[in-house]
Amino acid sequence: MPRLGMVTTVAVVCASFLAAGCADSEPPLEKPPRATPATQAAVAPAVVTAPTPEAVPPPPPKEEFTYNPSGRRDPFRSLIVTGGKRNVDLLPPLQRREVSELKFVAVVWGQLGTYGMLEMPDGKGYAVRIGTRVGPNRGVVKRITARDLTVVEQYVDFFGETRTRDIVLDLRTREEGLE
């Protein structure tokens, strides 16, 4: 029977903790006083009258803005147009030098067609015909006449458009200092 006495003691202690936890520690809230017609009139906001339409100026007209990107470059693209890097050492000699560094020194007509002779700055000469690539910018010989040779280069401008440039090399004669 001692066990039963211990269980009762534990039950009494638990009940006392529960009773203490349920006790109200805060006083009950009081109800706010009822509003009487006299207090309602004192608290009521003043009536505001709307201004007349003549007194209010009309709002300014909204400016419609539309962006037209035609004729402008893309601001998110780089200004420096980079193509694939080409290894200059692997190019043929005529494509290693700029077209402006070459001299047009002779024209050869024959059964196989018309050839032009281009001289490099180091004095070496190369025979070219229409369609031969010249210069590092992928220039192509387009025309050979008795007086000049025309090379057409394609390049990409700042707007990303591909443009062509004609470079005309005049025939150098002995009077101009060719030895």
mmCIF file of C-alpha atoms in Angstrom:
data_model
loop_
_atom_site.group_PDB
_atom_site.id
_atom_site.type_symbol
_atom_site.label_atom_id
_atom_site.label_comp_id
_atom_site.label_asym_id
_atom_site.label_seq_id
_atom_site.Cartn_x
_atom_site.Cartn_y
_atom_site.Cartn_z
ATOM 1 C CA MET A 1 0.000 0.000 0.000
ATOM 2 C CA PRO A 2 2.825 2.422 0.275
ATOM 3 C CA ARG A 3 2.706 2.663 -3.449
ATOM 4 C CA LEU A 4 -0.803 4.021 -3.438
ATOM 5 C CA GLY A 5 0.140 6.782 -1.052
ATOM 6 C CA MET A 6 2.950 7.863 -3.304
ATOM 7 C CA VAL A 7 0.663 7.995 -6.348
ATOM 8 C CA THR A 8 -1.786 10.153 -4.456
ATOM 9 C CA THR A 9 0.930 12.516 -3.381
ATOM 10 C CA VAL A 10 2.118 12.919 -6.974
ATOM 11 C CA ALA A 11 -1.481 13.495 -8.120
ATOM 12 C CA VAL A 12 -2.022 16.182 -5.503
ATOM 13 C CA VAL A 13 1.198 17.974 -6.445
ATOM 14 C CA CYS A 14 0.288 17.910 -10.163
ATOM 15 C CA ALA A 15 -3.196 19.204 -9.450
ATOM 16 C CA SER A 16 -1.785 22.094 -7.451
ATOM 17 C CA PHE A 17 0.556 23.038 -10.325
ATOM 18 C CA LEU A 18 -2.336 22.917 -12.766
ATOM 19 C CA ALA A 19 -4.493 25.031 -10.527
ATOM 20 C CA ALA A 20 -1.715 27.601 -10.138
ATOM 21 C CA GLY A 21 -1.229 27.756 -13.929
ATOM 22 C CA CYS A 22 -4.914 28.376 -14.574
ATOM 23 C CA ALA A 23 -5.193 31.218 -12.093
ATOM 24 C CA ASP A 24 -5.831 34.669 -13.609
ATOM 25 C CA SER A 25 -2.861 36.891 -13.027
ATOM 26 C CA GLU A 26 -4.234 39.870 -15.000
ATOM 27 C CA PRO A 27 -7.294 41.812 -13.984
ATOM 28 C CA PRO A 28 -10.250 41.521 -16.325
ATOM 29 C CA LEU A 29 -10.493 44.163 -19.055
ATOM 30 C CA GLU A 30 -12.978 46.905 -18.533
ATOM 31 C CA LYS A 31 -15.494 47.690 -21.215
ATOM 32 C CA PRO A 32 -15.065 51.097 -22.816
ATOM 33 C CA PRO A 33 -17.803 53.588 -21.990
ATOM 34 C CA ARG A 34 -20.634 53.792 -24.430
ATOM 35 C CA ALA A 35 -20.680 56.739 -26.759
ATOM 36 C CA THR A 36 -23.536 59.101 -26.173
ATOM 37 C CA PRO A 37 -24.929 61.409 -28.867
ATOM 38 C CA ALA A 38 -23.196 64.377 -27.215
ATOM 39 C CA THR A 39 -19.763 62.712 -27.346
ATOM 40 C CA GLN A 40 -20.366 61.572 -30.925
ATOM 41 C CA ALA A 41 -20.992 65.149 -32.081
ATOM 42 C CA ALA A 42 -17.806 66.380 -30.386
ATOM 43 C CA VAL A 43 -15.679 63.674 -32.036
ATOM 44 C CA ALA A 44 -17.324 63.743 -35.510
ATOM 45 C CA PRO A 45 -15.057 65.146 -38.268
ATOM 46 C CA ALA A 46 -15.934 68.346 -40.003
ATOM 47 C CA VAL A 47 -17.636 68.029 -43.357
ATOM 48 C CA VAL A 48 -15.294 68.959 -46.222
ATOM 49 C CA THR A 49 -16.850 70.180 -49.415
ATOM 50 C CA ALA A 50 -15.298 69.190 -52.734
ATOM 51 C CA PRO A 51 -13.929 72.029 -54.836
ATOM 52 C CA THR A 52 -15.849 72.961 -57.918
ATOM 53 C CA PRO A 53 -14.528 71.765 -61.300
ATOM 54 C CA GLU A 54 -13.751 75.351 -62.360
ATOM 55 C CA ALA A 55 -11.398 75.875 -59.395
ATOM 56 C CA VAL A 56 -9.277 72.754 -60.054
ATOM 57 C CA PRO A 57 -6.741 73.151 -62.887
ATOM 58 C CA PRO A 58 -6.690 70.264 -65.361
ATOM 59 C CA PRO A 59 -3.754 67.882 -64.986
ATOM 60 C CA PRO A 60 -0.906 68.454 -67.456
ATOM 61 C CA PRO A 61 -1.004 66.165 -70.498
ATOM 62 C CA LYS A 62 1.150 63.072 -70.168
ATOM 63 C CA GLU A 63 4.067 62.891 -72.557
ATOM 64 C CA GLU A 64 4.179 59.582 -74.336
ATOM 65 C CA PHE A 65 7.755 58.335 -74.695
ATOM 66 C CA THR A 66 8.650 55.568 -77.059
ATOM 67 C CA TYR A 67 12.167 54.322 -77.694
ATOM 68 C CA ASN A 68 13.153 53.723 -81.291
ATOM 69 C CA PRO A 69 16.488 51.868 -81.466
ATOM 70 C CA SER A 70 16.839 52.073 -85.250
ATOM 71 C CA GLY A 71 20.074 53.731 -86.293
ATOM 72 C CA ARG A 72 21.656 53.333 -82.852
ATOM 73 C CA ARG A 73 24.155 50.795 -81.699
ATOM 74 C CA ASP A 74 23.302 48.263 -79.008
ATOM 75 C CA PRO A 75 24.580 49.756 -75.703
ATOM 76 C CA PHE A 76 25.223 46.284 -74.295
ATOM 77 C CA ARG A 77 27.636 45.227 -77.066
ATOM 78 C CA SER A 78 31.327 46.007 -76.872
ATOM 79 C CA LEU A 79 32.660 48.932 -78.866
ATOM 80 C CA ILE A 80 35.623 46.816 -79.835
ATOM 81 C CA VAL A 81 34.503 44.337 -82.454
ATOM 82 C CA THR A 82 36.594 41.254 -82.032
ATOM 83 C CA GLY A 83 36.811 38.638 -84.680
ATOM 84 C CA GLY A 84 38.528 35.356 -84.323
ATOM 85 C CA LYS A 85 42.204 35.829 -83.539
ATOM 86 C CA ARG A 86 44.305 34.782 -86.510
ATOM 87 C CA ASN A 87 47.859 33.618 -86.144
ATOM 88 C CA VAL A 88 49.850 35.922 -88.450
ATOM 89 C CA ASP A 89 52.748 33.473 -88.662
ATOM 90 C CA LEU A 90 50.540 30.902 -90.399
ATOM 91 C CA LEU A 91 49.359 33.339 -93.112
ATOM 92 C CA PRO A 92 50.958 33.568 -96.569
ATOM 93 C CA PRO A 93 53.377 36.524 -97.035
ATOM 94 C CA LEU A 94 50.858 38.701 -98.930
ATOM 95 C CA GLN A 95 48.366 38.427 -96.058
ATOM 96 C CA ARG A 96 50.881 39.357 -93.349
ATOM 97 C CA ARG A 97 51.318 42.980 -94.506
ATOM 98 C CA GLU A 98 48.764 45.774 -94.766
ATOM 99 C CA VAL A 99 47.669 46.613 -98.312
ATOM 100 C CA SER A 100 48.964 50.177 -97.897
ATOM 101 C CA GLU A 101 52.512 48.779 -97.388
ATOM 102 C CA LEU A 102 52.518 47.010 -100.767
ATOM 103 C CA LYS A 103 53.573 48.612 -104.075
ATOM 104 C CA PHE A 104 51.935 47.832 -107.420
ATOM 105 C CA VAL A 105 54.920 47.698 -109.791
ATOM 106 C CA ALA A 106 53.911 45.812 -112.972
ATOM 107 C CA VAL A 107 51.062 44.416 -115.081
ATOM 108 C CA VAL A 108 51.497 41.201 -117.085
ATOM 109 C CA TRP A 109 49.086 40.215 -119.875
ATOM 110 C CA GLY A 110 49.293 36.716 -121.270
ATOM 111 C CA GLN A 111 47.358 33.705 -122.470
ATOM 112 C CA LEU A 112 46.585 32.714 -118.885
ATOM 113 C CA GLY A 113 45.044 36.099 -118.036
ATOM 114 C CA THR A 114 46.082 39.375 -116.443
ATOM 115 C CA TYR A 115 48.497 39.386 -113.521
ATOM 116 C CA GLY A 116 49.703 42.205 -111.303
ATOM 117 C CA MET A 117 53.060 42.348 -109.561
ATOM 118 C CA LEU A 118 53.048 43.487 -105.919
ATOM 119 C CA GLU A 119 56.274 44.327 -104.133
ATOM 120 C CA MET A 120 56.702 43.860 -100.381
ATOM 121 C CA PRO A 121 58.653 46.390 -98.256
ATOM 122 C CA ASP A 122 61.612 43.977 -98.184
ATOM 123 C CA GLY A 123 61.834 44.007 -102.020
ATOM 124 C CA LYS A 124 60.282 40.604 -102.764
ATOM 125 C CA GLY A 125 57.700 40.526 -105.556
ATOM 126 C CA TYR A 126 54.526 38.445 -105.810
ATOM 127 C CA ALA A 127 52.258 37.852 -108.792
ATOM 128 C CA VAL A 128 48.552 38.296 -108.055
ATOM 129 C CA ARG A 129 45.436 37.918 -110.129
ATOM 130 C CA ILE A 130 41.744 38.593 -109.566
ATOM 131 C CA GLY A 131 40.569 36.684 -106.474
ATOM 132 C CA THR A 132 43.954 36.590 -104.699
ATOM 133 C CA ARG A 133 43.782 37.366 -100.975
ATOM 134 C CA VAL A 134 45.882 40.344 -99.895
ATOM 135 C CA GLY A 135 46.369 41.888 -96.435
ATOM 136 C CA PRO A 136 45.439 40.726 -92.923
ATOM 137 C CA ASN A 137 41.856 42.040 -93.213
ATOM 138 C CA ARG A 138 40.887 39.396 -95.795
ATOM 139 C CA GLY A 139 41.172 41.747 -98.766
ATOM 140 C CA VAL A 140 40.613 40.336 -102.261
ATOM 141 C CA VAL A 141 41.997 41.639 -105.578
ATOM 142 C CA LYS A 142 38.921 42.655 -107.612
ATOM 143 C CA ARG A 143 40.341 44.520 -110.620
ATOM 144 C CA ILE A 144 43.635 44.852 -112.448
ATOM 145 C CA THR A 145 44.008 47.543 -115.117
ATOM 146 C CA ALA A 146 46.979 49.085 -116.920
ATOM 147 C CA ARG A 147 47.076 51.912 -114.357
ATOM 148 C CA ASP A 148 45.897 50.476 -111.027
ATOM 149 C CA LEU A 149 44.988 47.440 -108.930
ATOM 150 C CA THR A 150 41.878 47.434 -106.695
ATOM 151 C CA VAL A 151 41.673 45.466 -103.429
ATOM 152 C CA VAL A 152 38.319 45.173 -101.633
ATOM 153 C CA GLU A 153 38.366 44.642 -97.855
ATOM 154 C CA GLN A 154 35.384 43.864 -95.663
ATOM 155 C CA TYR A 155 35.286 45.171 -92.108
ATOM 156 C CA VAL A 156 32.784 45.473 -89.260
ATOM 157 C CA ASP A 157 32.035 49.015 -88.063
ATOM 158 C CA PHE A 158 30.982 50.163 -84.573
ATOM 159 C CA PHE A 159 27.336 49.430 -85.291
ATOM 160 C CA GLY A 160 28.137 45.801 -86.113
ATOM 161 C CA GLU A 161 27.400 46.209 -89.806
ATOM 162 C CA THR A 162 29.690 44.684 -92.424
ATOM 163 C CA ARG A 163 31.036 47.297 -94.803
ATOM 164 C CA THR A 164 33.423 47.167 -97.752
ATOM 165 C CA ARG A 165 36.375 49.410 -98.478
ATOM 166 C CA ASP A 166 38.058 49.744 -101.895
ATOM 167 C CA ILE A 167 41.808 50.297 -101.786
ATOM 168 C CA VAL A 168 43.333 51.391 -105.084
ATOM 169 C CA LEU A 169 47.051 50.890 -105.633
ATOM 170 C CA ASP A 170 48.383 53.000 -108.517
ATOM 171 C CA LEU A 171 51.067 51.625 -110.828
ATOM 172 C CA ARG A 172 54.499 52.914 -109.824
ATOM 173 C CA THR A 173 56.614 54.068 -112.777
ATOM 174 C CA ARG A 174 60.321 54.865 -113.127
ATOM 175 C CA GLU A 175 59.605 58.606 -113.008
ATOM 176 C CA GLU A 176 58.215 58.208 -109.491
ATOM 177 C CA GLY A 177 61.461 56.814 -108.152
ATOM 178 C CA LEU A 178 61.148 53.071 -108.878
ATOM 179 C CA GLU A 179 64.616 51.659 -109.540
#
